[in-house]
Short mmCIF file of C-alpha atoms in Angstrom, two decimals:
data_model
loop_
_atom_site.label_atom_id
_atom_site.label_comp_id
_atom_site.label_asym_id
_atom_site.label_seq_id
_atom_site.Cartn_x
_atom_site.Cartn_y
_atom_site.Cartn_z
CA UNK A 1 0.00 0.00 0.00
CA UNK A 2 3.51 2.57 0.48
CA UNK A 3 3.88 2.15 -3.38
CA UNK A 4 0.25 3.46 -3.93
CA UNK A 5 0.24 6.17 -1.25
CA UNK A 6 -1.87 4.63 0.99
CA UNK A 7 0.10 4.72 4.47
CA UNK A 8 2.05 7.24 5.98
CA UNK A 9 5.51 7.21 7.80
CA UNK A 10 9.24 8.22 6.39
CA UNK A 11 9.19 10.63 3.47
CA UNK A 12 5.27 10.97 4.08
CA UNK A 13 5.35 12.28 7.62
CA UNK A 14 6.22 16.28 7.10
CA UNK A 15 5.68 18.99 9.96
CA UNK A 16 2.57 20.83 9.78
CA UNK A 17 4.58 24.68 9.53
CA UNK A 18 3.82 26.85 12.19
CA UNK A 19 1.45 24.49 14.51
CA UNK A 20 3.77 22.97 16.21
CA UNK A 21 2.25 19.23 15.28
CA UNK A 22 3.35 16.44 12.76
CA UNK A 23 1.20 15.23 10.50
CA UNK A 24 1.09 11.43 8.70
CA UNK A 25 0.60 12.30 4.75
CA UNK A 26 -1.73 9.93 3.63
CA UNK A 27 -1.68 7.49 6.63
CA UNK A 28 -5.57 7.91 6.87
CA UNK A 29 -6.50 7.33 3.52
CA UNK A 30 -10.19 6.32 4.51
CA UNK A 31 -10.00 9.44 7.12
CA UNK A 32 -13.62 8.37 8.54
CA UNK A 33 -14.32 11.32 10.54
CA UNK A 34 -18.16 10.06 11.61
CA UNK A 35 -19.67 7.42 13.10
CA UNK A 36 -23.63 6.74 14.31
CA UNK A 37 -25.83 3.87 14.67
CA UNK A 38 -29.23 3.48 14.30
CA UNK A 39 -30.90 0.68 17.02
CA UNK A 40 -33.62 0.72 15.09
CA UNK A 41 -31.72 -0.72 12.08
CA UNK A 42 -29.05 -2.31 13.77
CA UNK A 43 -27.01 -0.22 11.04
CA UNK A 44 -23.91 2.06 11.19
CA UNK A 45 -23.12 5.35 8.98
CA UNK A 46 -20.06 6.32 8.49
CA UNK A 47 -18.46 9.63 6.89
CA UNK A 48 -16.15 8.50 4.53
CA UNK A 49 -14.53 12.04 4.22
CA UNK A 50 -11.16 11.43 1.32
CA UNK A 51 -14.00 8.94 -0.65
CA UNK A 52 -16.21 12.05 -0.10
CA UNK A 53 -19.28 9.40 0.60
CA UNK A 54 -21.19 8.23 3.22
CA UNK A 55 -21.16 4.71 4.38
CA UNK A 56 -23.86 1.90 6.07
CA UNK A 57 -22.71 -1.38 7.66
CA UNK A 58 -24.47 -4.11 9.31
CA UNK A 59 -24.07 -3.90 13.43
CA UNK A 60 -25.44 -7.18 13.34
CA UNK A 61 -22.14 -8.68 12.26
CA UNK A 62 -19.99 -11.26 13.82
CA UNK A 63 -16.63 -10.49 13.51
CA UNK A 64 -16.07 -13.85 11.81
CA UNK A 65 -19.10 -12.50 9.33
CA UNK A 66 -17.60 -8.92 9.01
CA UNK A 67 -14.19 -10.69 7.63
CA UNK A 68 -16.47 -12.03 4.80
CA UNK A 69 -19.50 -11.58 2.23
CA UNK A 70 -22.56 -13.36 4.68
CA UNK A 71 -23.65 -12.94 7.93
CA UNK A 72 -25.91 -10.84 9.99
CA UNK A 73 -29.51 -9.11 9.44
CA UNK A 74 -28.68 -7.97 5.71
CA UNK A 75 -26.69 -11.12 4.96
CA UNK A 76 -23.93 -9.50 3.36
CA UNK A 77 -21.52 -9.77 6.30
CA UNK A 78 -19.06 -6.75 6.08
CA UNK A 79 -20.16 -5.85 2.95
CA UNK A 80 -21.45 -1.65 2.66
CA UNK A 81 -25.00 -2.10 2.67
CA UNK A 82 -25.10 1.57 1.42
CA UNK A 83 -23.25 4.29 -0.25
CA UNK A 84 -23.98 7.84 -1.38
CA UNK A 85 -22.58 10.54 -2.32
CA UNK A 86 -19.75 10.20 -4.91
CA UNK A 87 -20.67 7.01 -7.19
CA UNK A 88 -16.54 8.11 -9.20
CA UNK A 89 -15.13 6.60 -6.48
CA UNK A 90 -16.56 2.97 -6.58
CA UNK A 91 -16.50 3.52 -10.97
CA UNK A 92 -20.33 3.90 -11.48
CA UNK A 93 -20.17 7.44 -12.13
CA UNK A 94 -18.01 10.43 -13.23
CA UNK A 95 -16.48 13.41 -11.13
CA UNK A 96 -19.82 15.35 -12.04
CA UNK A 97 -21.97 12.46 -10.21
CA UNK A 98 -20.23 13.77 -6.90
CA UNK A 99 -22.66 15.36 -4.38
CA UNK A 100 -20.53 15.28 -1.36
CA UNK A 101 -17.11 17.18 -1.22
CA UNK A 102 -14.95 15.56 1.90
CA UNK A 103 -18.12 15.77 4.42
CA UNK A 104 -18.08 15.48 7.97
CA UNK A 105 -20.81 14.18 11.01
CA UNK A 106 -23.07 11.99 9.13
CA UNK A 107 -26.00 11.05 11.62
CA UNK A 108 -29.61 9.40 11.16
CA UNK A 109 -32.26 12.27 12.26
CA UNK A 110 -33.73 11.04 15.61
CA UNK A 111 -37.58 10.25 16.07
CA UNK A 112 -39.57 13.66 16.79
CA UNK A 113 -37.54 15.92 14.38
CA UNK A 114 -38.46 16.55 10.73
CA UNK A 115 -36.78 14.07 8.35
CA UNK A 116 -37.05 11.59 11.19
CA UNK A 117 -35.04 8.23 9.92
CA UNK A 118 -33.04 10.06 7.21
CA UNK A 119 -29.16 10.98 7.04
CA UNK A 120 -27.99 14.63 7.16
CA UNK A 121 -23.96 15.53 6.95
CA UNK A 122 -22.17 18.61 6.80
CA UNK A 123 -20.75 18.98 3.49
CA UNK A 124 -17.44 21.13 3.66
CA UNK A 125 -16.84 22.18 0.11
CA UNK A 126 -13.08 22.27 -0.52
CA UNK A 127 -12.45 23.22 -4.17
CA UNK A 128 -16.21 24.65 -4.38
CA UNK A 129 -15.83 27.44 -1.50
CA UNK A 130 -19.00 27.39 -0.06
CA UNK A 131 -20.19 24.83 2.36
CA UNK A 132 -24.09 22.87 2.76
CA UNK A 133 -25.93 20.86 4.93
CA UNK A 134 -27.75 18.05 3.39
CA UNK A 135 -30.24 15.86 4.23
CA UNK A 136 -30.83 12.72 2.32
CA UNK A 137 -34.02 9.83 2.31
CA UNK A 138 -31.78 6.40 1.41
CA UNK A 139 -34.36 4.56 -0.99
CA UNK A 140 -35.45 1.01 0.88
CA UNK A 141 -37.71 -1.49 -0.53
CA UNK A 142 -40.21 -3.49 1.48
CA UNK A 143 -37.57 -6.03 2.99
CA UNK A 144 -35.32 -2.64 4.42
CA UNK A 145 -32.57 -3.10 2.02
CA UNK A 146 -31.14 -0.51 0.06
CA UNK A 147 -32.23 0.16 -3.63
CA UNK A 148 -29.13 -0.43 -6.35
CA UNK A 149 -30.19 1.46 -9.22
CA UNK A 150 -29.90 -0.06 -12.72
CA UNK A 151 -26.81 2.15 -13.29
CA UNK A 152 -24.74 0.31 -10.41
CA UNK A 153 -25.05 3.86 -8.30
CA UNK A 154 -27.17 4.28 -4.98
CA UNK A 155 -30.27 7.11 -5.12
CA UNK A 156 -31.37 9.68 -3.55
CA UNK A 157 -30.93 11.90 -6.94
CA UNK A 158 -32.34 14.93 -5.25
CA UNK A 159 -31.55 16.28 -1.55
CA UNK A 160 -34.73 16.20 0.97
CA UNK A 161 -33.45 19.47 2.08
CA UNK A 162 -30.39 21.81 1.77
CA UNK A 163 -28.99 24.14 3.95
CA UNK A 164 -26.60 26.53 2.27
CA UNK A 165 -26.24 30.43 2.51
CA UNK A 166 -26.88 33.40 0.08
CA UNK A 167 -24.17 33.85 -1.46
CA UNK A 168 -22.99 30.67 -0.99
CA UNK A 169 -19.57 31.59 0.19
CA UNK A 170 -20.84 33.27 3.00
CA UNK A 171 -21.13 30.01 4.98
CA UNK A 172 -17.79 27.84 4.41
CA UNK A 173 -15.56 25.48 6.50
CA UNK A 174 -12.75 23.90 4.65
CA UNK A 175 -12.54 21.08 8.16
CA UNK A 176 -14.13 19.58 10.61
CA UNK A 177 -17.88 20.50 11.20
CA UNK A 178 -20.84 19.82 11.49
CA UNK A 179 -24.80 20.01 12.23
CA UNK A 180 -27.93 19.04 14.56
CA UNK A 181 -31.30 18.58 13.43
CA UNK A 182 -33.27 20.39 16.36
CA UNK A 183 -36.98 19.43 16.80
CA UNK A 184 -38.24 23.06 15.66
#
């Protein structure tokens, strides 16, 4: 994984000027930055933040099941379950399919709020200057698993609401972040 960039350490590792604090280059190439279960699901999302996608797994896992393809509620072990947000990065889309830009805080919006049962993130922006918050459904079918469209990419097309400023650039955070759903 050195040869490919993936891990940090030796001519990777550089000094972060000014702060005082070393950082890894590309030791944290998944850099998952978010993590929330649902009990209700038995399901984990994860921010993906350098695949610039949100995640589900299956809690319901064994670790003997998570090591493979079968196991648990959903049967597909440690297999995602569900991803959104950038199909480029798993080769069913293109660059201009990407709808999150290296997000942060993905959590399920609790029962009582509005959106109750969907996902919301903070979507920082890098490279577009202005930052969102999003709120997305996940399509389900009757049996609670998660719809594959015919193109090999994971819906929602459209947001189920959007936070972002006017202008745009008037709310932006390159890092870090993030957002509450509050019951009003």
């Amino acid at each position: 994984l050195r040869s490919l960039g993936y891990t940090g350490g030796g001519e990777d590792d550089f000094a972060d000027e000014g702060s005082g604090r070393n950082r890894r280059g590309r030791a944290d190439w998944l850099h998952t930055n978010a993590i929330n279960y649902n009990p209700e699901l038995d399901q984990i999302a994860l921010s993906a933040k350098n695949f610039s996608e949100i995640w589900i797994i299956d809690h319901s896992t064994t670790t003997e099941e998570a090591a493979s393809h079968k196991g648990g509620k959903s049967g597909k072990g440690g297999d995602l379950l569900y991803r959104w947000g950038n199909p480029w990065a798993y080769k069913s889309g293109t660059i201009a399919n990407k709808k999150l830009v290296d997000q942060h805080d993905v959590r399920w919006i609790p029962r009582g709020h509005p959106g109750t049962g969907h996902l919301m993130a903070f979507n920082n922006g890098p490279g577009r200057e202005y930052s969102s918050i999003i709120e997305i459904q996940a399509p389900m079918n009757a049996d609670g698993e998660y719809i594959l469209n015919d193109d090999g990419t994971y819906g929602p097309e459209e947001l189920a609401w959007e936070y972002t400023a006017d202008p745009q650039t008037d709310f932006y955070s390159g890092h870090i972040s993030g957002a509450t759903r509050m019951p009003n």
